[in-house]
Amino acid sequence: SQQGEEDPQALSIQEGENATMNCSYKTSINNLQWYRQNSGRGLVHLILIRSNEREKHSGRLRVTLDTSKKSSSLLITASRAADTASYFCATDGEYGNKLVFGAGTILRVKS
Amino acid sequence: DTEVTQTPKHLVMGMTNKKSLKCEQHMGHRAMYWYKQKAKKPPELMFVYSYEKLSINESVPSRFSPECPNSSLLNLHLHALQPEDSALYLCASSKKQGLATEAFFGQGTRLTVV
């Protein structure tokens, strides 16, 4: 069962622009993660944010978490064509014992 | 070695065939997962193994049978599948169940049932 919903479903931007993706979830969580998937192959972990954190940075990535609104956002700054991929948020489920993915955002960065 | 290796990469099977998907990791992870992913959809959890024991079965049909022979290997045995079972099957591992740390994914097996 999916827990997270993402917005937008698809995003197309020019190289150098920033991309923002949002994720909402339904139950309480211990942590939230973001993953990237290229061309329908394996997923790559990007960043993990714990429920007691509000913001986290990793290189060009910035993730925020608002547990009161049950939502998170992923910001990719200065996007590159290589950032073209699907991006998924994932939570650890109602009991914290599994990784449940949101619907995902398809990002296309045009060069 | 931070890889999860899945074989085969592609598999075409008939509805009466029996086949197996294999997954291997050598990171010492004690939790391993099978996911099913249809085109343009998120991965859906099928099974979770924790310390070689089946921990979660997400009401998966019995034509899918998981097996964890040891802490490094995870198999998914397939029998009498339907065309709608065609999908990308992903294996993942993490240090332990609960996922307070990241999960590592294999590249997947693209399964076509004819």
mmCIF file with all atom_site columns, N, CA, C and O in Angstrom, chain A residues 86 88 103-104 106, chain B residues 37-42:
data_model
loop_
_atom_site.group_PDB
_atom_site.id
_atom_site.type_symbol
_atom_site.label_atom_id
_atom_site.label_alt_id
_atom_site.label_comp_id
_atom_site.label_asym_id
_atom_site.label_entity_id
_atom_site.label_seq_id
_atom_site.pdbx_PDB_ins_code
_atom_site.Cartn_x
_atom_site.Cartn_y
_atom_site.Cartn_z
_atom_site.occupancy
_atom_site.B_iso_or_equiv
_atom_site.pdbx_formal_charge
_atom_site.auth_seq_id
_atom_site.auth_comp_id
_atom_site.auth_asym_id
_atom_site.auth_atom_id
_atom_site.pdbx_PDB_model_num
ATOM 1  N N  . SER A 1 86  ? 13.093 9.768  -12.341 1.00 0.00 ? 86  SER A N  1
ATOM 2  C CA . SER A 1 86  ? 11.918 9.764  -11.465 1.00 0.00 ? 86  SER A CA 1
ATOM 3  C C  . SER A 1 86  ? 12.395 9.874  -10.027 1.00 0.00 ? 86  SER A C  1
ATOM 4  O O  . SER A 1 86  ? 13.404 9.262  -9.657  1.00 0.00 ? 86  SER A O  1
ATOM 5  N N  . PHE A 1 88  ? 11.247 9.606  -5.955  1.00 0.00 ? 88  PHE A N  1
ATOM 6  C CA . PHE A 1 88  ? 10.245 9.037  -5.057  1.00 0.00 ? 88  PHE A CA 1
ATOM 7  C C  . PHE A 1 88  ? 10.578 9.393  -3.611  1.00 0.00 ? 88  PHE A C  1
ATOM 8  O O  . PHE A 1 88  ? 11.740 9.306  -3.203  1.00 0.00 ? 88  PHE A O  1
ATOM 9  N N  . ALA A 1 103 ? 3.989  8.138  -5.015  1.00 0.00 ? 103 ALA A N  1
ATOM 10 C CA . ALA A 1 103 ? 3.689  7.959  -6.438  1.00 0.00 ? 103 ALA A CA 1
ATOM 11 C C  . ALA A 1 103 ? 4.829  8.401  -7.345  1.00 0.00 ? 103 ALA A C  1
ATOM 12 O O  . ALA A 1 103 ? 4.968  7.912  -8.460  1.00 0.00 ? 103 ALA A O  1
ATOM 13 N N  . GLY A 1 104 ? 5.647  9.334  -6.899  1.00 0.00 ? 104 GLY A N  1
ATOM 14 C CA . GLY A 1 104 ? 6.801  9.754  -7.680  1.00 0.00 ? 104 GLY A CA 1
ATOM 15 C C  . GLY A 1 104 ? 6.558  10.955 -8.562  1.00 0.00 ? 104 GLY A C  1
ATOM 16 O O  . GLY A 1 104 ? 5.428  11.242 -8.968  1.00 0.00 ? 104 GLY A O  1
ATOM 17 N N  . ILE A 1 106 ? 8.174  12.633 -12.125 1.00 0.00 ? 106 ILE A N  1
ATOM 18 C CA . ILE A 1 106 ? 9.081  12.457 -13.267 1.00 0.00 ? 106 ILE A CA 1
ATOM 19 C C  . ILE A 1 106 ? 9.656  13.820 -13.602 1.00 0.00 ? 106 ILE A C  1
ATOM 20 O O  . ILE A 1 106 ? 8.922  14.748 -13.977 1.00 0.00 ? 106 ILE A O  1
ATOM 21 N N  . GLN B 2 37  ? 7.405  -3.489 -9.619  1.00 0.00 ? 37  GLN B N  1
ATOM 22 C CA . GLN B 2 37  ? 7.149  -2.154 -10.153 1.00 0.00 ? 37  GLN B CA 1
ATOM 23 C C  . GLN B 2 37  ? 6.594  -2.250 -11.565 1.00 0.00 ? 37  GLN B C  1
ATOM 24 O O  . GLN B 2 37  ? 7.259  -2.768 -12.468 1.00 0.00 ? 37  GLN B O  1
ATOM 25 N N  . LYS B 2 38  ? 5.394  -1.708 -11.747 1.00 0.00 ? 38  LYS B N  1
ATOM 26 C CA . LYS B 2 38  ? 4.815  -1.596 -13.073 1.00 0.00 ? 38  LYS B CA 1
ATOM 27 C C  . LYS B 2 38  ? 5.244  -0.257 -13.674 1.00 0.00 ? 38  LYS B C  1
ATOM 28 O O  . LYS B 2 38  ? 5.639  0.672  -12.967 1.00 0.00 ? 38  LYS B O  1
ATOM 29 N N  . ALA B 2 39  ? 5.110  -0.169 -14.991 1.00 0.00 ? 39  ALA B N  1
ATOM 30 C CA . ALA B 2 39  ? 5.559  1.041  -15.701 1.00 0.00 ? 39  ALA B CA 1
ATOM 31 C C  . ALA B 2 39  ? 4.877  2.302  -15.158 1.00 0.00 ? 39  ALA B C  1
ATOM 32 O O  . ALA B 2 39  ? 3.662  2.323  -14.952 1.00 0.00 ? 39  ALA B O  1
ATOM 33 N N  . LYS B 2 40  ? 5.667  3.305  -14.896 1.00 0.00 ? 40  LYS B N  1
ATOM 34 C CA . LYS B 2 40  ? 5.210  4.618  -14.447 1.00 0.00 ? 40  LYS B CA 1
ATOM 35 C C  . LYS B 2 40  ? 4.500  4.568  -13.093 1.00 0.00 ? 40  LYS B C  1
ATOM 36 O O  . LYS B 2 40  ? 3.676  5.439  -12.795 1.00 0.00 ? 40  LYS B O  1
ATOM 37 N N  . LYS B 2 41  ? 4.792  3.552  -12.314 1.00 0.00 ? 41  LYS B N  1
ATOM 38 C CA . LYS B 2 41  ? 4.226  3.417  -10.970 1.00 0.00 ? 41  LYS B CA 1
ATOM 39 C C  . LYS B 2 41  ? 5.361  3.289  -9.961  1.00 0.00 ? 41  LYS B C  1
ATOM 40 O O  . LYS B 2 41  ? 6.487  2.950  -10.320 1.00 0.00 ? 41  LYS B O  1
ATOM 41 N N  . PRO B 2 42  ? 5.103  3.537  -8.688  1.00 0.00 ? 42  PRO B N  1
ATOM 42 C CA . PRO B 2 42  ? 6.156  3.346  -7.683  1.00 0.00 ? 42  PRO B CA 1
ATOM 43 C C  . PRO B 2 42  ? 6.357  1.869  -7.380  1.00 0.00 ? 42  PRO B C  1
ATOM 44 O O  . PRO B 2 42  ? 5.474  1.053  -7.652  1.00 0.00 ? 42  PRO B O  1
#
